[in-house]
Steps between C-alpha positions, in 0.01 A plus 500: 500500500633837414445756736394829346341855653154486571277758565561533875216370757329814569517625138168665380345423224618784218630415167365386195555165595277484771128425518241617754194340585195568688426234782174319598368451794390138647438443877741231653458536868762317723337240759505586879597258730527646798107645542196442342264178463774284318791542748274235728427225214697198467595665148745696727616218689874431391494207702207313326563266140421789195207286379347483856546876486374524157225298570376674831500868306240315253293344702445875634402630145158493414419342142478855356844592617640200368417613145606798497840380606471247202616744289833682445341856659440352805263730699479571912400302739442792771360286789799251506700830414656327181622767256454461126726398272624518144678206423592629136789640492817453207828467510630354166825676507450755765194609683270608228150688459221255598219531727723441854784727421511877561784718430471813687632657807835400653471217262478647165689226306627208455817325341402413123730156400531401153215254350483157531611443142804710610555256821434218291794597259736551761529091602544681855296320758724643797435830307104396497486461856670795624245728252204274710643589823545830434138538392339270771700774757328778306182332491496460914578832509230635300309289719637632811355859391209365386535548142495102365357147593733218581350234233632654158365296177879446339671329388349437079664141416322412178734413242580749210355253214421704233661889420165638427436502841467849674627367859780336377701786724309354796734170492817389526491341155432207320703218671287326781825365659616895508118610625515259762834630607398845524172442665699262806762812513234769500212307750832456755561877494184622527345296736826407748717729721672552817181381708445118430180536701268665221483580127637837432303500197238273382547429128249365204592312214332540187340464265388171547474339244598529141403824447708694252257662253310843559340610228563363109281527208141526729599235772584627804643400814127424654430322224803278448498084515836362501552167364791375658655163490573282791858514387527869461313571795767278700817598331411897402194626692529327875898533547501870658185411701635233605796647661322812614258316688715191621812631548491881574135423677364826346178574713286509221404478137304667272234347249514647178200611233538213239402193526662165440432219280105623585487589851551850699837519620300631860277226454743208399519267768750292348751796543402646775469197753649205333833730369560790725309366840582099481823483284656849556370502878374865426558667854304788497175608248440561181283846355358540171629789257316770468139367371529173431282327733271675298662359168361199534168579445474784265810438284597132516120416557646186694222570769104590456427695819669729718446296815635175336787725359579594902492188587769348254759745609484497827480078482785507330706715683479861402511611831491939455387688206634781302162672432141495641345167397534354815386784677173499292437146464654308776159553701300390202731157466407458868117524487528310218680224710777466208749564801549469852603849744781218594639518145531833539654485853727253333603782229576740809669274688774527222482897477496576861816196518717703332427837662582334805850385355581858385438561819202763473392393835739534728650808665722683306755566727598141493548461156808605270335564225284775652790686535587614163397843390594772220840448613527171393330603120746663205830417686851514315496121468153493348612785274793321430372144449224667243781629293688161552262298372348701205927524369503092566173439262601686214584311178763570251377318187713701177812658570659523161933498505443561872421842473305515883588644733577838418833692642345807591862669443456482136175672515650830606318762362275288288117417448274197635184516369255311678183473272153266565235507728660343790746749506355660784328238650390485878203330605515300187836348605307325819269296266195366650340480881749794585492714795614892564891436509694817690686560166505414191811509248415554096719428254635870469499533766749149559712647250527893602585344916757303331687716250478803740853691498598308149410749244254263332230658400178296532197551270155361496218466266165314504466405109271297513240260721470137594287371177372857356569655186495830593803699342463819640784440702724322292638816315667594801637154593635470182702805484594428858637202360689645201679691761616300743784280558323189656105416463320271781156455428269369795155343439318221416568430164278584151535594167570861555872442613594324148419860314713661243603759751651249719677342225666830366676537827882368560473509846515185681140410581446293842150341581414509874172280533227530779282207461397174684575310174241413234707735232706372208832613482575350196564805273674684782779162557541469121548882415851651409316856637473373859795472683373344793169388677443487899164369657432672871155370524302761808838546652308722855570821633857528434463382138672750264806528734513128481502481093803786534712321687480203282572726196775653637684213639395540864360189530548208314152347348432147594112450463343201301198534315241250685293504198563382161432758260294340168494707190195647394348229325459301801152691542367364190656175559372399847177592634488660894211312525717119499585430837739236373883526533612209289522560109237391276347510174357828605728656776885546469509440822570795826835564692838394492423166551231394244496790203649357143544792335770702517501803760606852447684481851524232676379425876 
């Protein structure tokens, strides 16, 4: 790791580079031990088994209450004094917007780590695992103030099948030997610490399962059946789960919107109990993404009535909604007799199981983890580490007769033009299921920290978008081009870069690509114009200072693409729809270790 200057701790938030945001409000009140109905319940008792405890605080709960803390907005209980509770809160890569996290106050931020495609490219499970501690610590402290949950719905383990996919970010890549590293590395961080006593965090694994598809040619997510192979769902879709849930002991999973081979995942009972409960030994529950109890009827019409729709999930084992179809139609399953109120205790017993292993309540005095506050959020060795690990993912794939890294003595008194629309990129850089990070360094603003005192003069333009043909900016790109010494271009990649303007310059031209994967390369490796390519994925807050240090030589890139990158054709080759791996008649097959054809880059 190459230790660089940082904006210091206290910096405010000033430059270009920077990004403010307005904050929600959600209340998260802290539970009171000491006074108050609760203090006097068995719940309280340390002394007592946690299911005897669990299972005293329900018996106190009338049926009414038990609903409404069925689903993930768990409402008051004022005469037993239990406090609501949001038990949705994110943390992909950093504590991120979602229903349990504020950022406000003396807590205004949190550290913003590269994505998981950027972890997953690293081959750095030590590296994984420090990131998960560092963001479990943040987590408790948000916590601490009030301002998160404890039960965060991360990590995302599907496998990257197919490039089309938008959430391919969301993953470590396409391997499920590498996923299931990652996810054993990240569950250890973020749910064990210094205090062997309780979770410090309580993590979710999901989706599950085989769900990789959100919207393609009018079928959705909601709609989705996957027909997977008993083989494919052993070797491909299971692995990560598998470890997540047996290993790590995550303390809970997520069913996803799709269904498989016919049935809901929230409703499949095969999965649900016979996998994750009987073979896995599932420790903890499981809650449905957001809506898909609901799935079942309306979308996958796999059920008739609401009430029999109720009862399948919660048979099965979908113990705590996202959304409000319990809440509406749990008391309509019961006068219905479809369930029991001791299927639903049995869905709380779970819940209130793992509240009591985080800890939630006991005094807080006693406990480690409630001592971490804003202190313990945006130190120097989370700033640090977020650098680290976005320089450790990046990818060199071109660099033609060597010509990276740059000696910045030669560039005395000349021009860098840095031309694309990720040339000043910010929130962009943190890809998906980001929070408010307490900086965050562009591009230019990478290269400008870096060059500073070298008489290198540092020039920007836009040019263009993502995938738009728009050329009102590409007059002044071009000439920005013409007149400088050395040309990086950041963005995704289109047809606007390969433009007579482009061509007519003799500047070296360098491609710096943003992406989670899904582009072809192809033209870029094979052209004498481009001098070199680099991949840097959603590299977090420190991002652009990152990419400059690899460009000029201060740290040596060692990343691995942990996707295989398939030329364009593969689209119109191989439907998204096939959930099959192997090659056949119809499918070239997916990933490193199946696909025929032959890739642009390999994984």
């Amino acid at each position: 790791m190459v230790l660089v200057a940082l904006p210091s701790e206290n910096a405010a938030v000033a430059s270009s580079s920077m990004r403010k945001y307005v904050p929600f409000s959600v209340s998260l009140p802290i539970v009171l031990f000491k006074s108050g109905p609760l203090s006097s319940f068995p719940i309280c008792n340390q002394s007592l088994p946690s299911r005897e405890r669990a299972a005293d605080l329900i018996n106190r709960m009338t049926i009414l209450e038990k609903i409404s803390h069925m689903i993930t907005t768990a409402d008051t209980v004022p005469c037993l004094g239990l406090p609501k509770y949001e038990w949705w809160s994110e943390a992909l890569h950093g504590l991120a917007y979602s229903p349990g996290v504020i950022f406000d106050g003396d807590l205004p931020a949190a550290t913003s780590f590269p994505m998981p495609i950027n972890l997953g490219a690293t081959f750095n499970m030590k590296l994984v695992h420090d990131i998960a501690s560092i963001i479990s610590t943040e987590a408790r402290a948000f916590n601490n103030e009030g301002q998160a949950g404890l039960t965060f719905f991360t990590p995302k383990i599907n496998i990257f099948r197919d490039p089309r996919w938008g959430r391919g970010q969301e993953t470590p890549g396409e391997d499920s030997f590498l996923t299931s590293q990652y996810v054993y590395a990240l569950i250890q961080g973020l749910q064990r610490g210094d205090d062997e006593r309780y979770l410090k965090i309580a993590a979710n694994c999901k989706h599950f399962d085989a769900y990789d598809l959100e919207n393609w040619n009018g079928t959705n997510r909601h709609h989705f059946d996957a027909k997977v192979t008993d083989q494919d769902l052993v070797e491909t879709y299971l692995p990560s789960f598998k470890t997540c849930i047996q290993d790590a002991q995550v303390a809970s999973i997520m069913c996803s919107y799709n269904s498989i081979n016919g049935i809901p995942a929230c409703a499949h009972q095969f999965l649900l109990e016979t996998i994750a409960r009987e073979s896995f030994h599932l420790n903890g529950f499981v809650v449905s993404d957001c809506g898909a109890i609901g799935n079942s009827l309306y979308t996958h019409h796999y059920t008739s009535t609401v009430e029999d729709t109720v009862a399948v999930a919660l048979h099965v084992g979908t113990d705590l909604e996202c959304g409000v179809f319990y809440l509406f139609h749990l008391p309509d399953a019961l006068n219905s007799k479809k369930i029991t109120e001791s299927d639903i205790d049995r869905s709380l017993m779970r819940t209130f199981h793992v509240l009591i292993r985080l800890g939630w309540f006991d005094p807080p005095e006693q406990q480690i983890y409630r001592q971490l506050n804003k202190n313990n959020v945006d130190t120097l060795e989370a700033r640090q580490l977020s650098l680290g690990s976005a320089q450790e993912s990046i990818v060199l794939l071109k660099n033609t007769n060597q010509v990276l890294p740059i000696d910045m003595e030669l560039l005395k008194n000349k021009k860098i033009a840095l031309i694309g629309p990720m040339t000043d990129a910010t929130v962009t850089m943190q890809g998906l299921y980001h929070g408010r990070a307490p900086f965050l360094i562009d591009p230019v603003t990478g290269f400008k920290n870096l060059t500073a005192g070298k008489l290198i003069n540092i020039e920007y333009a836009r040019g263009c978008g993502i995938s738009s043909y728009n050329e009102k900016d590409f007059a002044a790109a071009i000439e920005l081009a013409r007149a400088s010494d050395i040309v990086f271009f950041f963005g995704g990649i289109d047809n606007t870069i390969e433009r007579e303007g482009v061509d007519l310059t003799h500047s070296p031209l360098h491609i710096v690509i943003m992406s989670g994967g899904g582009v072809d390369f192809s033209y870029i490796r094979d052209s004498t114009q481009c001098a070199s390519l680099i991949w840097i994925g959603y590299p977090g807050q420190s991002g652009g200072l990152a990419i400059a240090t690899v460009i000029f030589g201060q740290y040596n890139p060692a990343g691995r693409l942990p996707v295989t990158i398939y030329p364009a054709s593969y689209v119109n080759e191989v439907s998204i729809f096939d959930m099959q791996m192997r090659p056949s008649s119809t499918n070239l097959g997916r990933t490193y270790k199946f696909y025929i054809g032959q890739a642009v880059y390999e994984f």
